[in-house]
Amino acid sequence: MTNPSLWLTVLTTTDAADKAERLARGAVELRIAACAQINGPVTSVYRWKGEIETAQEWQILFKTTEGRYPELENWLIAEHDYDTPEIIATPVVRGSTDYLTWLEQETAG
């Protein structure tokens, strides 16, 4: 467990709890994420098509590997109902060996 770029957390948001659960469950079932946590509702303030919007959203935080990221991103784009879904990957720089080993095993396909 020496290469921190192997592990990622990937964030997306959606506008309903049931949509968040569907995205979370689907990614775990496909093994493109080992785990997904849903938080919400959160209040998002953003500019969209020239207007400032405020909306309630649910955040989904996926745990995956760098090798599975392209599949996760492609799947989220295909399954998400937003025109431009937020998909942000952040490297995990440290973690427990047991957890990171589990993460790799669960996303091995």
mmCIF file with all atom_site columns, C-alpha atoms in Angstrom:
data_model
loop_
_atom_site.group_PDB
_atom_site.id
_atom_site.type_symbol
_atom_site.label_atom_id
_atom_site.label_alt_id
_atom_site.label_comp_id
_atom_site.label_asym_id
_atom_site.label_entity_id
_atom_site.label_seq_id
_atom_site.pdbx_PDB_ins_code
_atom_site.Cartn_x
_atom_site.Cartn_y
_atom_site.Cartn_z
_atom_site.occupancy
_atom_site.B_iso_or_equiv
_atom_site.pdbx_formal_charge
_atom_site.auth_seq_id
_atom_site.auth_comp_id
_atom_site.auth_asym_id
_atom_site.auth_atom_id
_atom_site.pdbx_PDB_model_num
ATOM 1   C CA . MET A 1 1   ? 0.000   0.000  0.000   1.00 0.00 ? 1   MET A CA 1
ATOM 2   C CA . THR A 1 2   ? 2.578   2.565  -1.043  1.00 0.00 ? 2   THR A CA 1
ATOM 3   C CA . ASN A 1 3   ? 0.987   4.333  -4.017  1.00 0.00 ? 3   ASN A CA 1
ATOM 4   C CA . PRO A 1 4   ? -1.623  6.855  -2.805  1.00 0.00 ? 4   PRO A CA 1
ATOM 5   C CA . SER A 1 5   ? -2.866  7.499  -6.328  1.00 0.00 ? 5   SER A CA 1
ATOM 6   C CA . LEU A 1 6   ? -4.342  3.994  -6.315  1.00 0.00 ? 6   LEU A CA 1
ATOM 7   C CA . TRP A 1 7   ? -7.313  5.042  -4.190  1.00 0.00 ? 7   TRP A CA 1
ATOM 8   C CA . LEU A 1 8   ? -9.869  7.755  -4.822  1.00 0.00 ? 8   LEU A CA 1
ATOM 9   C CA . THR A 1 9   ? -12.961 9.294  -3.337  1.00 0.00 ? 9   THR A CA 1
ATOM 10  C CA . VAL A 1 10  ? -15.351 10.483 -6.026  1.00 0.00 ? 10  VAL A CA 1
ATOM 11  C CA . LEU A 1 11  ? -18.097 13.016 -5.310  1.00 0.00 ? 11  LEU A CA 1
ATOM 12  C CA . THR A 1 12  ? -21.319 13.601 -7.187  1.00 0.00 ? 12  THR A CA 1
ATOM 13  C CA . THR A 1 13  ? -24.654 15.173 -6.280  1.00 0.00 ? 13  THR A CA 1
ATOM 14  C CA . THR A 1 14  ? -28.256 14.647 -7.279  1.00 0.00 ? 14  THR A CA 1
ATOM 15  C CA . ASP A 1 15  ? -31.591 16.261 -6.450  1.00 0.00 ? 15  ASP A CA 1
ATOM 16  C CA . ALA A 1 16  ? -33.387 13.399 -4.675  1.00 0.00 ? 16  ALA A CA 1
ATOM 17  C CA . ALA A 1 17  ? -32.571 10.778 -2.039  1.00 0.00 ? 17  ALA A CA 1
ATOM 18  C CA . ASP A 1 18  ? -33.912 7.914  -4.160  1.00 0.00 ? 18  ASP A CA 1
ATOM 19  C CA . LYS A 1 19  ? -31.721 8.967  -7.109  1.00 0.00 ? 19  LYS A CA 1
ATOM 20  C CA . ALA A 1 20  ? -28.701 9.090  -4.798  1.00 0.00 ? 20  ALA A CA 1
ATOM 21  C CA . GLU A 1 21  ? -29.405 5.590  -3.522  1.00 0.00 ? 21  GLU A CA 1
ATOM 22  C CA . ARG A 1 22  ? -29.851 4.267  -7.054  1.00 0.00 ? 22  ARG A CA 1
ATOM 23  C CA . LEU A 1 23  ? -26.489 5.714  -8.125  1.00 0.00 ? 23  LEU A CA 1
ATOM 24  C CA . ALA A 1 24  ? -24.760 4.452  -4.981  1.00 0.00 ? 24  ALA A CA 1
ATOM 25  C CA . ARG A 1 25  ? -26.220 0.949  -5.192  1.00 0.00 ? 25  ARG A CA 1
ATOM 26  C CA . GLY A 1 26  ? -25.565 0.652  -8.925  1.00 0.00 ? 26  GLY A CA 1
ATOM 27  C CA . ALA A 1 27  ? -21.884 1.559  -8.629  1.00 0.00 ? 27  ALA A CA 1
ATOM 28  C CA . VAL A 1 28  ? -21.346 -0.907 -5.787  1.00 0.00 ? 28  VAL A CA 1
ATOM 29  C CA . GLU A 1 29  ? -23.234 -3.679 -7.610  1.00 0.00 ? 29  GLU A CA 1
ATOM 30  C CA . LEU A 1 30  ? -21.027 -3.141 -10.668 1.00 0.00 ? 30  LEU A CA 1
ATOM 31  C CA . ARG A 1 31  ? -17.889 -3.130 -8.477  1.00 0.00 ? 31  ARG A CA 1
ATOM 32  C CA . ILE A 1 32  ? -16.812 0.232  -9.859  1.00 0.00 ? 32  ILE A CA 1
ATOM 33  C CA . ALA A 1 33  ? -16.985 1.461  -6.265  1.00 0.00 ? 33  ALA A CA 1
ATOM 34  C CA . ALA A 1 34  ? -16.403 -0.503 -3.080  1.00 0.00 ? 34  ALA A CA 1
ATOM 35  C CA . CYS A 1 35  ? -18.636 1.752  -1.021  1.00 0.00 ? 35  CYS A CA 1
ATOM 36  C CA . ALA A 1 36  ? -20.815 4.815  -1.450  1.00 0.00 ? 36  ALA A CA 1
ATOM 37  C CA . GLN A 1 37  ? -21.996 7.148  1.283   1.00 0.00 ? 37  GLN A CA 1
ATOM 38  C CA . ILE A 1 38  ? -24.987 9.430  0.876   1.00 0.00 ? 38  ILE A CA 1
ATOM 39  C CA . ASN A 1 39  ? -25.231 12.739 2.728   1.00 0.00 ? 39  ASN A CA 1
ATOM 40  C CA . GLY A 1 40  ? -28.057 15.190 2.527   1.00 0.00 ? 40  GLY A CA 1
ATOM 41  C CA . PRO A 1 41  ? -29.881 17.150 1.948   1.00 0.00 ? 41  PRO A CA 1
ATOM 42  C CA . VAL A 1 42  ? -27.280 19.858 1.477   1.00 0.00 ? 42  VAL A CA 1
ATOM 43  C CA . THR A 1 43  ? -27.923 23.313 0.091   1.00 0.00 ? 43  THR A CA 1
ATOM 44  C CA . SER A 1 44  ? -26.069 24.057 -3.127  1.00 0.00 ? 44  SER A CA 1
ATOM 45  C CA . VAL A 1 45  ? -25.680 27.568 -4.524  1.00 0.00 ? 45  VAL A CA 1
ATOM 46  C CA . TYR A 1 46  ? -24.339 27.752 -8.066  1.00 0.00 ? 46  TYR A CA 1
ATOM 47  C CA . ARG A 1 47  ? -24.495 29.641 -11.337 1.00 0.00 ? 47  ARG A CA 1
ATOM 48  C CA . TRP A 1 48  ? -26.323 27.823 -14.141 1.00 0.00 ? 48  TRP A CA 1
ATOM 49  C CA . LYS A 1 49  ? -27.090 29.312 -17.536 1.00 0.00 ? 49  LYS A CA 1
ATOM 50  C CA . GLY A 1 50  ? -26.369 32.828 -16.278 1.00 0.00 ? 50  GLY A CA 1
ATOM 51  C CA . GLU A 1 51  ? -28.564 32.631 -13.180 1.00 0.00 ? 51  GLU A CA 1
ATOM 52  C CA . ILE A 1 52  ? -27.679 31.985 -9.559  1.00 0.00 ? 52  ILE A CA 1
ATOM 53  C CA . GLU A 1 53  ? -29.591 28.942 -8.338  1.00 0.00 ? 53  GLU A CA 1
ATOM 54  C CA . THR A 1 54  ? -30.177 27.460 -4.901  1.00 0.00 ? 54  THR A CA 1
ATOM 55  C CA . ALA A 1 55  ? -31.193 23.817 -4.592  1.00 0.00 ? 55  ALA A CA 1
ATOM 56  C CA . GLN A 1 56  ? -31.330 20.931 -2.164  1.00 0.00 ? 56  GLN A CA 1
ATOM 57  C CA . GLU A 1 57  ? -29.099 18.076 -3.228  1.00 0.00 ? 57  GLU A CA 1
ATOM 58  C CA . TRP A 1 58  ? -27.783 14.784 -1.920  1.00 0.00 ? 58  TRP A CA 1
ATOM 59  C CA . GLN A 1 59  ? -24.053 14.107 -2.082  1.00 0.00 ? 59  GLN A CA 1
ATOM 60  C CA . ILE A 1 60  ? -22.705 10.671 -2.893  1.00 0.00 ? 60  ILE A CA 1
ATOM 61  C CA . LEU A 1 61  ? -19.108 9.887  -1.996  1.00 0.00 ? 61  LEU A CA 1
ATOM 62  C CA . PHE A 1 62  ? -17.789 6.794  -3.777  1.00 0.00 ? 62  PHE A CA 1
ATOM 63  C CA . LYS A 1 63  ? -14.649 4.901  -2.737  1.00 0.00 ? 63  LYS A CA 1
ATOM 64  C CA . THR A 1 64  ? -12.829 3.408  -5.700  1.00 0.00 ? 64  THR A CA 1
ATOM 65  C CA . THR A 1 65  ? -9.439  2.857  -7.289  1.00 0.00 ? 65  THR A CA 1
ATOM 66  C CA . GLU A 1 66  ? -7.691  4.846  -9.972  1.00 0.00 ? 66  GLU A CA 1
ATOM 67  C CA . GLY A 1 67  ? -8.025  1.855  -12.293 1.00 0.00 ? 67  GLY A CA 1
ATOM 68  C CA . ARG A 1 68  ? -11.824 1.746  -11.904 1.00 0.00 ? 68  ARG A CA 1
ATOM 69  C CA . TYR A 1 69  ? -12.302 5.514  -12.090 1.00 0.00 ? 69  TYR A CA 1
ATOM 70  C CA . PRO A 1 70  ? -12.857 5.716  -15.875 1.00 0.00 ? 70  PRO A CA 1
ATOM 71  C CA . GLU A 1 71  ? -15.657 3.147  -15.657 1.00 0.00 ? 71  GLU A CA 1
ATOM 72  C CA . LEU A 1 72  ? -17.225 4.939  -12.685 1.00 0.00 ? 72  LEU A CA 1
ATOM 73  C CA . GLU A 1 73  ? -17.100 8.300  -14.442 1.00 0.00 ? 73  GLU A CA 1
ATOM 74  C CA . ASN A 1 74  ? -18.568 6.913  -17.672 1.00 0.00 ? 74  ASN A CA 1
ATOM 75  C CA . TRP A 1 75  ? -21.302 5.100  -15.764 1.00 0.00 ? 75  TRP A CA 1
ATOM 76  C CA . LEU A 1 76  ? -22.205 8.202  -13.744 1.00 0.00 ? 76  LEU A CA 1
ATOM 77  C CA . ILE A 1 77  ? -22.433 10.312 -16.907 1.00 0.00 ? 77  ILE A CA 1
ATOM 78  C CA . ALA A 1 78  ? -24.683 7.697  -18.535 1.00 0.00 ? 78  ALA A CA 1
ATOM 79  C CA . GLU A 1 79  ? -26.915 7.123  -15.495 1.00 0.00 ? 79  GLU A CA 1
ATOM 80  C CA . HIS A 1 80  ? -27.130 10.659 -14.092 1.00 0.00 ? 80  HIS A CA 1
ATOM 81  C CA . ASP A 1 81  ? -30.063 12.859 -15.085 1.00 0.00 ? 81  ASP A CA 1
ATOM 82  C CA . TYR A 1 82  ? -28.154 16.166 -14.794 1.00 0.00 ? 82  TYR A CA 1
ATOM 83  C CA . ASP A 1 83  ? -26.901 17.762 -18.016 1.00 0.00 ? 83  ASP A CA 1
ATOM 84  C CA . THR A 1 84  ? -23.516 18.346 -16.393 1.00 0.00 ? 84  THR A CA 1
ATOM 85  C CA . PRO A 1 85  ? -23.194 16.208 -13.258 1.00 0.00 ? 85  PRO A CA 1
ATOM 86  C CA . GLU A 1 86  ? -20.567 17.094 -10.703 1.00 0.00 ? 86  GLU A CA 1
ATOM 87  C CA . ILE A 1 87  ? -17.939 14.358 -10.763 1.00 0.00 ? 87  ILE A CA 1
ATOM 88  C CA . ILE A 1 88  ? -14.842 15.200 -8.743  1.00 0.00 ? 88  ILE A CA 1
ATOM 89  C CA . ALA A 1 89  ? -12.145 12.676 -7.834  1.00 0.00 ? 89  ALA A CA 1
ATOM 90  C CA . THR A 1 90  ? -9.804  13.241 -4.913  1.00 0.00 ? 90  THR A CA 1
ATOM 91  C CA . PRO A 1 91  ? -6.810  11.010 -4.181  1.00 0.00 ? 91  PRO A CA 1
ATOM 92  C CA . VAL A 1 92  ? -6.676  9.251  -0.836  1.00 0.00 ? 92  VAL A CA 1
ATOM 93  C CA . VAL A 1 93  ? -3.203  9.975  0.472   1.00 0.00 ? 93  VAL A CA 1
ATOM 94  C CA . ARG A 1 94  ? -3.361  7.738  3.536   1.00 0.00 ? 94  ARG A CA 1
ATOM 95  C CA . GLY A 1 95  ? -5.610  5.096  5.004   1.00 0.00 ? 95  GLY A CA 1
ATOM 96  C CA . SER A 1 96  ? -5.572  1.934  7.033   1.00 0.00 ? 96  SER A CA 1
ATOM 97  C CA . THR A 1 97  ? -3.965  -0.980 5.237   1.00 0.00 ? 97  THR A CA 1
ATOM 98  C CA . ASP A 1 98  ? -6.934  -3.250 5.952   1.00 0.00 ? 98  ASP A CA 1
ATOM 99  C CA . TYR A 1 99  ? -9.451  -0.758 4.562   1.00 0.00 ? 99  TYR A CA 1
ATOM 100 C CA . LEU A 1 100 ? -7.466  0.022  1.425   1.00 0.00 ? 100 LEU A CA 1
ATOM 101 C CA . THR A 1 101 ? -6.903  -3.688 0.798   1.00 0.00 ? 101 THR A CA 1
ATOM 102 C CA . TRP A 1 102 ? -10.673 -4.251 1.131   1.00 0.00 ? 102 TRP A CA 1
ATOM 103 C CA . LEU A 1 103 ? -11.339 -1.355 -1.261  1.00 0.00 ? 103 LEU A CA 1
ATOM 104 C CA . GLU A 1 104 ? -9.041  -2.896 -3.860  1.00 0.00 ? 104 GLU A CA 1
ATOM 105 C CA . GLN A 1 105 ? -10.591 -6.361 -3.435  1.00 0.00 ? 105 GLN A CA 1
ATOM 106 C CA . GLU A 1 106 ? -14.154 -5.052 -3.778  1.00 0.00 ? 106 GLU A CA 1
ATOM 107 C CA . THR A 1 107 ? -13.389 -3.179 -6.978  1.00 0.00 ? 107 THR A CA 1
ATOM 108 C CA . ALA A 1 108 ? -11.323 -5.929 -8.563  1.00 0.00 ? 108 ALA A CA 1
ATOM 109 C CA . GLY A 1 109 ? -14.329 -6.981 -10.614 1.00 0.00 ? 109 GLY A CA 1
#
